[in-house]
Amino acid sequence: MRLIVNGEAESLEVATLTELLSRLDYEGDWLATAVNGELVHREERAIFALTEGDRIEILSPMQGG
Amino acid sequence: MVSLYGTEIASRLLLGTARYPSPAILEEAVRRSATGIVTVSLRREMAGVKKDGDRNRGGAFFEMIRALGVRVLPNTAGCHSVEEAVLTAKMAREVFSTDWIKLEVIGHHDSLQPDVFALVEAARILIAEGFQVFPYTTEDLVVGEKLLAAGCKVLMPWCAPIGSAMGPVNPAALRAYRAAFPEVPLIVDAGIGRPSHATAVMELGYDAVLLNTAVSGAGDPAAMAEAFGQAIAAGRMAYLADPLSPRDMAVPSTPVIGKAVFDLPPDLPASTGRAVA
């Protein structure tokens, strides 16, 4: 399945957002996720089914003004 | 104390966390400024980031901020549309567990001037979703009114473009803004370069100042942070002490009543004095 993860094309066989995070070695309770422009809460990731062409954003804290 | 969305904050300085020479210097700057609120942001995280891995910059930063014991004000920096800003705000709430959001919707690449139309729209959407919005805006009174009508309880006008360090370029407009919204907490956000700039806007009656580059870009950021803390406190104290208004003519500061009148002859130079026989 082709996915766009943080702007990069990926080809992965994963069913859910949690599986995607695990496969790409994302860890931490400071991550926020969105799929196709909609927030996916952390407690929803395990049941959020990904489909072909989904655009996933994975953000974390950074310095800001 | 200043009350922001019902939260009492002792320091009137809100400090940004970007562009410091090192995390240790940021930490020291926060401590010496005595700020109670720091601004933070979000960025794309890299794949392969383990909790304890070397590449875990987001997590390390997050832990450092948590350890500082200050309130966090996440921002939507770099967003150029309503949709982008709203989604970023929601993701920030997920990460930082706060309804506070510094709402930035940039409308112009060079000046980083806010798109105030998109700003009002984004504020309306976020407030309906339970956010407490701190809008980065211009000193335009009508936009201020629309932000309040949208549900904002705080307004954050710029005093000059972000990062410009110019200080208050339009003091008359800032004065008018203060007068137009006497009951609303007003925070000058962006454009401050020196502690004297911060003092100047505090003397106008602003409730607080938000700045970043003026501290992080200084030769000694921690010392500058402390200087800003003192300057802002001084400006607040001066405002409460009711400063004088400028006058066109001189007014002697030394009382003239009781001054000696020497009544010297007009043709006798004062320095000559009386001749002694």
Coordinates of C-alpha atoms in Angstrom, one line a residue:
Chain A
M1 CA 0.0 0.0 0.0
R2 CA 1.3 3.4 -1.0
L3 CA 1.2 6.1 1.7
I4 CA 2.5 9.6 2.1
V5 CA 4.2 9.9 5.6
N6 CA 5.3 13.4 6.5
G7 CA 5.5 14.3 2.8
E8 CA 7.6 11.2 1.9
A9 CA 6.2 8.3 -0.2
E10 CA 6.3 5.0 1.6
S11 CA 5.2 1.5 0.5
L12 CA 4.1 -0.5 3.5
E13 CA 1.6 -3.2 4.3
V14 CA 0.0 -2.0 7.5
A15 CA -3.6 -2.0 8.6
T16 CA -3.8 0.7 11.2
L17 CA -2.1 3.9 12.2
T18 CA -0.6 2.2 15.3
E19 CA 0.9 -0.5 13.0
L20 CA 2.4 2.3 10.8
L21 CA 4.0 4.0 13.8
S22 CA 5.4 0.8 15.0
R23 CA 6.8 -0.2 11.6
L24 CA 8.5 3.1 11.2
D25 CA 9.9 3.1 14.8
Y26 CA 7.9 6.0 16.1
E27 CA 7.6 6.0 19.9
G28 CA 6.6 8.5 22.5
D29 CA 3.6 10.1 24.1
W30 CA 4.5 13.4 22.6
L31 CA 3.5 12.6 19.1
A32 CA 0.4 13.9 17.4
T33 CA -1.0 12.3 14.3
A34 CA -3.3 13.4 11.4
V35 CA -4.6 11.5 8.4
N36 CA -5.7 13.4 5.3
G37 CA -6.0 16.7 7.2
E38 CA -7.9 15.3 10.2
L39 CA -6.5 14.8 13.7
V40 CA -6.4 11.2 14.8
H41 CA -6.4 11.0 18.6
R42 CA -3.8 8.7 20.1
E43 CA -6.5 6.4 21.6
E44 CA -8.0 6.0 18.1
R45 CA -4.8 5.0 16.3
A46 CA -5.2 1.3 17.0
I47 CA -8.5 1.2 15.2
F48 CA -7.9 3.8 12.5
A49 CA -7.7 1.8 9.3
L50 CA -5.3 3.2 6.7
T51 CA -6.1 3.0 3.0
E52 CA -4.2 3.4 -0.3
G53 CA -2.9 7.0 -0.8
D54 CA -3.5 8.2 2.7
R55 CA -1.5 11.3 3.8
I56 CA -0.2 10.9 7.3
E57 CA 1.3 13.6 9.4
I58 CA 3.3 12.8 12.5
L59 CA 4.3 15.8 14.5
S60 CA 6.3 16.3 17.8
P61 CA 7.2 19.3 20.0
M62 CA 9.8 21.8 18.8
Q63 CA 11.1 25.2 19.8
G64 CA 8.8 28.0 18.8
G65 CA 8.2 31.8 19.3
Chain B
M1 CA -0.7 39.4 38.3
V2 CA -2.3 39.2 34.9
S3 CA -5.3 37.0 34.3
L4 CA -5.3 35.1 31.0
Y5 CA -8.4 33.0 30.4
G6 CA -8.9 32.8 34.2
T7 CA -5.3 31.8 34.9
E8 CA -3.4 34.2 37.1
I9 CA 0.2 34.7 35.9
A10 CA 2.8 36.5 38.0
S11 CA 5.3 37.4 35.3
R12 CA 4.2 39.6 32.4
L13 CA 6.8 38.2 30.1
L14 CA 5.9 35.4 27.7
L15 CA 9.1 33.9 26.3
G16 CA 9.6 32.0 23.0
T17 CA 11.9 28.9 23.0
A18 CA 13.3 29.1 19.4
R19 CA 16.8 29.9 18.1
Y20 CA 18.8 29.6 21.4
P21 CA 22.4 28.6 21.1
S22 CA 21.8 25.5 23.1
P23 CA 19.0 23.8 25.2
A24 CA 21.0 24.7 28.4
I25 CA 21.0 28.4 27.5
L26 CA 17.3 28.2 26.8
E27 CA 16.8 26.7 30.2
E28 CA 18.9 29.3 31.9
A29 CA 17.1 32.1 30.0
V30 CA 13.7 30.8 31.1
R31 CA 14.8 30.6 34.7
R32 CA 16.5 34.1 34.8
S33 CA 13.6 35.8 33.0
A34 CA 11.2 34.4 35.7
T35 CA 8.6 33.9 32.9
G36 CA 5.6 31.8 33.7
I37 CA 4.7 31.0 30.1
V38 CA 6.8 29.7 27.2
T39 CA 5.7 29.3 23.6
V40 CA 6.4 26.1 21.7
S41 CA 5.6 24.7 18.3
L42 CA 5.2 21.4 16.4
R43 CA 7.2 20.0 13.5
R44 CA 7.3 16.8 11.5
E45 CA 9.0 14.0 13.5
M46 CA 11.6 11.8 11.8
A47 CA 11.0 8.0 11.4
G48 CA 13.1 5.7 13.6
V49 CA 12.8 7.9 16.7
K50 CA 13.0 5.7 19.7
K51 CA 12.1 7.1 23.1
D52 CA 15.8 7.0 24.3
G53 CA 17.4 7.4 20.9
D54 CA 19.9 10.0 19.8
R55 CA 17.5 11.3 17.2
N56 CA 14.8 11.9 19.6
R57 CA 14.9 15.7 19.6
G58 CA 11.2 16.3 20.0
G59 CA 10.9 14.1 23.0
A60 CA 14.0 15.5 24.7
F61 CA 12.7 19.1 24.1
F62 CA 9.3 18.1 25.5
E63 CA 10.8 16.6 28.7
M64 CA 13.0 19.7 29.2
I65 CA 10.0 22.0 28.9
R66 CA 7.9 19.9 31.3
A67 CA 10.8 20.0 33.8
L68 CA 10.8 23.8 33.7
G69 CA 7.5 23.9 35.5
V70 CA 6.1 26.8 33.3
R71 CA 2.9 26.9 31.4
V72 CA 3.1 26.1 27.7
L73 CA 1.5 28.2 25.0
P74 CA 1.7 26.2 21.7
N75 CA 1.6 28.1 18.5
T76 CA 0.5 27.6 14.9
A77 CA 3.6 29.3 13.5
G78 CA 4.1 29.0 9.8
C79 CA 0.5 28.3 9.0
H80 CA -0.9 30.1 6.0
S81 CA -4.5 29.0 5.9
V82 CA -7.4 28.5 8.2
E83 CA -7.4 24.7 7.7
E84 CA -3.7 24.4 8.4
A85 CA -3.9 26.5 11.6
V86 CA -7.0 24.7 12.9
L87 CA -5.4 21.3 12.3
T88 CA -2.1 22.4 13.9
A89 CA -3.9 23.7 16.9
K90 CA -5.7 20.4 17.4
M91 CA -2.5 18.5 17.1
A92 CA -0.9 20.8 19.6
R93 CA -3.7 20.2 22.1
E94 CA -3.1 16.5 21.6
V95 CA 0.6 16.8 22.5
F96 CA 0.6 19.5 25.1
S97 CA -2.7 18.8 26.8
T98 CA -3.8 22.5 26.9
D99 CA -6.6 24.5 25.4
W100 CA -4.3 27.5 25.0
I101 CA -3.2 28.2 21.5
K102 CA -1.2 31.1 20.1
L103 CA -3.0 31.5 16.8
E104 CA -0.9 32.6 13.9
V105 CA -2.1 32.7 10.3
I106 CA 0.6 34.3 8.2
G107 CA -0.6 36.3 5.2
H108 CA 2.5 37.7 3.8
H109 CA 5.8 35.9 3.2
D110 CA 8.2 38.8 3.6
S111 CA 6.6 40.8 6.5
L112 CA 5.0 37.8 8.1
Q113 CA 2.0 40.0 8.6
P114 CA -1.0 38.0 9.8
D115 CA -3.9 37.3 7.4
V116 CA -6.4 38.8 9.7
F117 CA -9.4 37.6 7.7
A118 CA -8.3 34.0 8.1
L119 CA -7.3 34.7 11.7
V120 CA -10.8 35.7 12.6
E121 CA -12.3 32.6 10.9
A122 CA -9.8 30.2 12.5
A123 CA -10.4 31.8 15.9
R124 CA -14.1 31.3 15.5
I125 CA -13.7 27.6 14.6
L126 CA -11.2 26.9 17.4
I127 CA -13.2 28.7 20.1
A128 CA -16.3 26.6 19.1
E129 CA -14.0 23.5 19.7
G130 CA -13.1 24.7 23.2
F131 CA -9.8 26.4 22.5
Q132 CA -8.7 29.5 24.4
V133 CA -7.2 31.6 21.6
F134 CA -4.3 34.0 21.8
P135 CA -4.5 35.7 18.4
Y136 CA -1.3 37.2 16.8
T137 CA -2.8 40.2 15.1
T138 CA -2.1 43.7 13.9
E139 CA -3.1 46.8 15.8
D140 CA -6.2 47.2 13.6
L141 CA -9.2 48.1 15.9
V142 CA -11.8 46.5 13.7
V143 CA -10.0 43.2 13.5
G144 CA -9.7 43.4 17.3
E145 CA -13.4 43.8 17.7
K146 CA -14.1 40.9 15.3
L147 CA -11.7 38.7 17.3
L148 CA -13.5 39.6 20.5
A149 CA -16.8 38.9 18.8
A150 CA -15.5 35.5 17.8
G151 CA -14.8 34.8 21.5
C152 CA -11.2 35.7 22.0
K153 CA -10.5 36.9 25.6
V154 CA -7.0 38.1 24.9
L155 CA -5.6 40.1 22.0
M156 CA -1.9 40.1 20.8
P157 CA -1.1 43.0 18.5
W158 CA 2.3 43.2 16.9
C159 CA 4.4 46.3 17.5
A160 CA 6.6 45.6 14.4
P161 CA 7.2 42.7 12.1
I162 CA 8.2 39.4 13.7
G163 CA 12.0 39.2 14.4
S164 CA 12.6 42.8 13.1
A165 CA 13.7 44.1 16.5
M166 CA 12.4 47.5 15.5
G167 CA 10.3 48.1 18.7
P168 CA 7.0 50.0 18.7
V169 CA 6.9 51.6 15.2
N170 CA 3.4 53.1 15.8
P171 CA 3.0 54.1 19.4
A172 CA -0.1 56.1 18.6
A173 CA -1.8 53.1 17.2
L174 CA -0.8 51.0 20.2
R175 CA -2.2 53.7 22.5
A176 CA -5.5 53.8 20.6
Y177 CA -5.7 50.0 20.8
R178 CA -5.2 50.1 24.5
A179 CA -7.9 52.8 24.9
A180 CA -10.3 50.9 22.7
F181 CA -10.1 47.7 24.7
P182 CA -9.7 48.8 28.3
E183 CA -10.9 45.5 29.9
V184 CA -9.2 43.0 27.6
P185 CA -5.8 41.6 28.4
L186 CA -3.4 42.9 25.7
I187 CA -0.1 41.3 24.9
V188 CA 2.4 42.9 22.5
D189 CA 3.6 40.0 20.4
A190 CA 6.4 40.5 17.9
G191 CA 8.8 43.2 16.9
I192 CA 10.4 43.9 20.3
G193 CA 14.2 44.2 20.1
R194 CA 15.4 45.7 23.4
P195 CA 14.2 45.9 27.0
S196 CA 13.5 49.6 26.5
H197 CA 11.0 48.7 23.8
A198 CA 9.2 46.4 26.2
T199 CA 9.2 49.1 28.9
A200 CA 7.7 51.5 26.4
V201 CA 4.7 49.3 25.6
M202 CA 4.2 48.4 29.2
E203 CA 4.1 52.1 30.1
L204 CA 1.3 52.4 27.5
G205 CA -0.7 50.0 29.7
Y206 CA -0.2 46.7 27.9
D207 CA -0.6 43.8 30.2
A208 CA 2.3 41.7 29.0
V209 CA 4.9 41.2 26.2
L210 CA 5.7 38.1 24.2
L211 CA 9.1 37.9 22.6
N212 CA 11.7 35.4 21.4
T213 CA 14.5 36.6 19.1
A214 CA 15.3 39.6 21.2
V215 CA 16.5 37.2 23.9
S216 CA 17.6 34.1 21.9
G217 CA 19.6 36.3 19.4
A218 CA 21.4 38.4 22.1
G219 CA 25.1 37.8 22.8
D220 CA 24.1 36.6 26.3
P221 CA 20.6 35.3 26.1
A222 CA 20.2 34.5 29.7
A223 CA 21.3 37.9 30.9
M224 CA 19.1 39.5 28.3
A225 CA 16.2 37.4 29.5
E226 CA 16.7 38.8 33.0
A227 CA 17.0 42.3 31.6
F228 CA 13.6 41.9 29.9
G229 CA 12.0 40.6 33.0
Q230 CA 13.1 43.7 34.9
A231 CA 12.3 46.1 32.1
I232 CA 8.7 44.7 31.8
A233 CA 8.2 44.9 35.6
A234 CA 9.5 48.5 35.5
G235 CA 7.2 49.5 32.7
R236 CA 4.2 48.0 34.5
M237 CA 5.1 49.8 37.7
A238 CA 5.6 53.1 35.8
Y239 CA 2.2 52.7 34.1
L240 CA 0.5 52.2 37.5
A241 CA 2.4 55.2 38.8
D242 CA 0.6 57.4 36.2
P243 CA 3.5 58.9 34.1
L244 CA 3.5 62.5 32.9
S245 CA 2.3 63.4 29.4
P246 CA 4.8 65.2 27.2
R247 CA 4.5 69.0 27.0
D248 CA 5.6 71.4 24.3
M249 CA 7.1 74.0 26.7
A250 CA 9.7 73.8 29.5
V251 CA 8.4 73.6 33.0
P252 CA 11.0 74.4 35.8
S253 CA 11.5 71.4 38.1
T254 CA 12.9 73.6 40.9
P255 CA 10.3 75.7 42.6
V256 CA 10.6 79.5 41.9
I257 CA 8.7 80.6 45.0
G258 CA 11.1 81.9 47.7
K259 CA 13.9 82.4 45.2
A260 CA 16.2 85.3 46.2
V261 CA 15.9 88.5 44.2
F262 CA 19.2 90.2 43.9
D263 CA 18.0 93.4 42.2
L264 CA 21.4 94.1 40.5
P265 CA 21.7 97.3 38.4
P266 CA 21.1 96.3 34.8
D267 CA 24.4 98.0 33.7
L268 CA 26.5 96.2 36.3
P269 CA 27.7 92.7 35.2
A270 CA 26.6 90.2 37.8
S271 CA 30.1 88.7 38.0
T272 CA 31.7 92.0 38.9
G273 CA 30.0 92.4 42.3
R274 CA 30.3 95.5 44.5
A275 CA 33.6 97.3 44.7
V276 CA 35.1 97.4 48.3
A277 CA 36.6 100.7 49.3

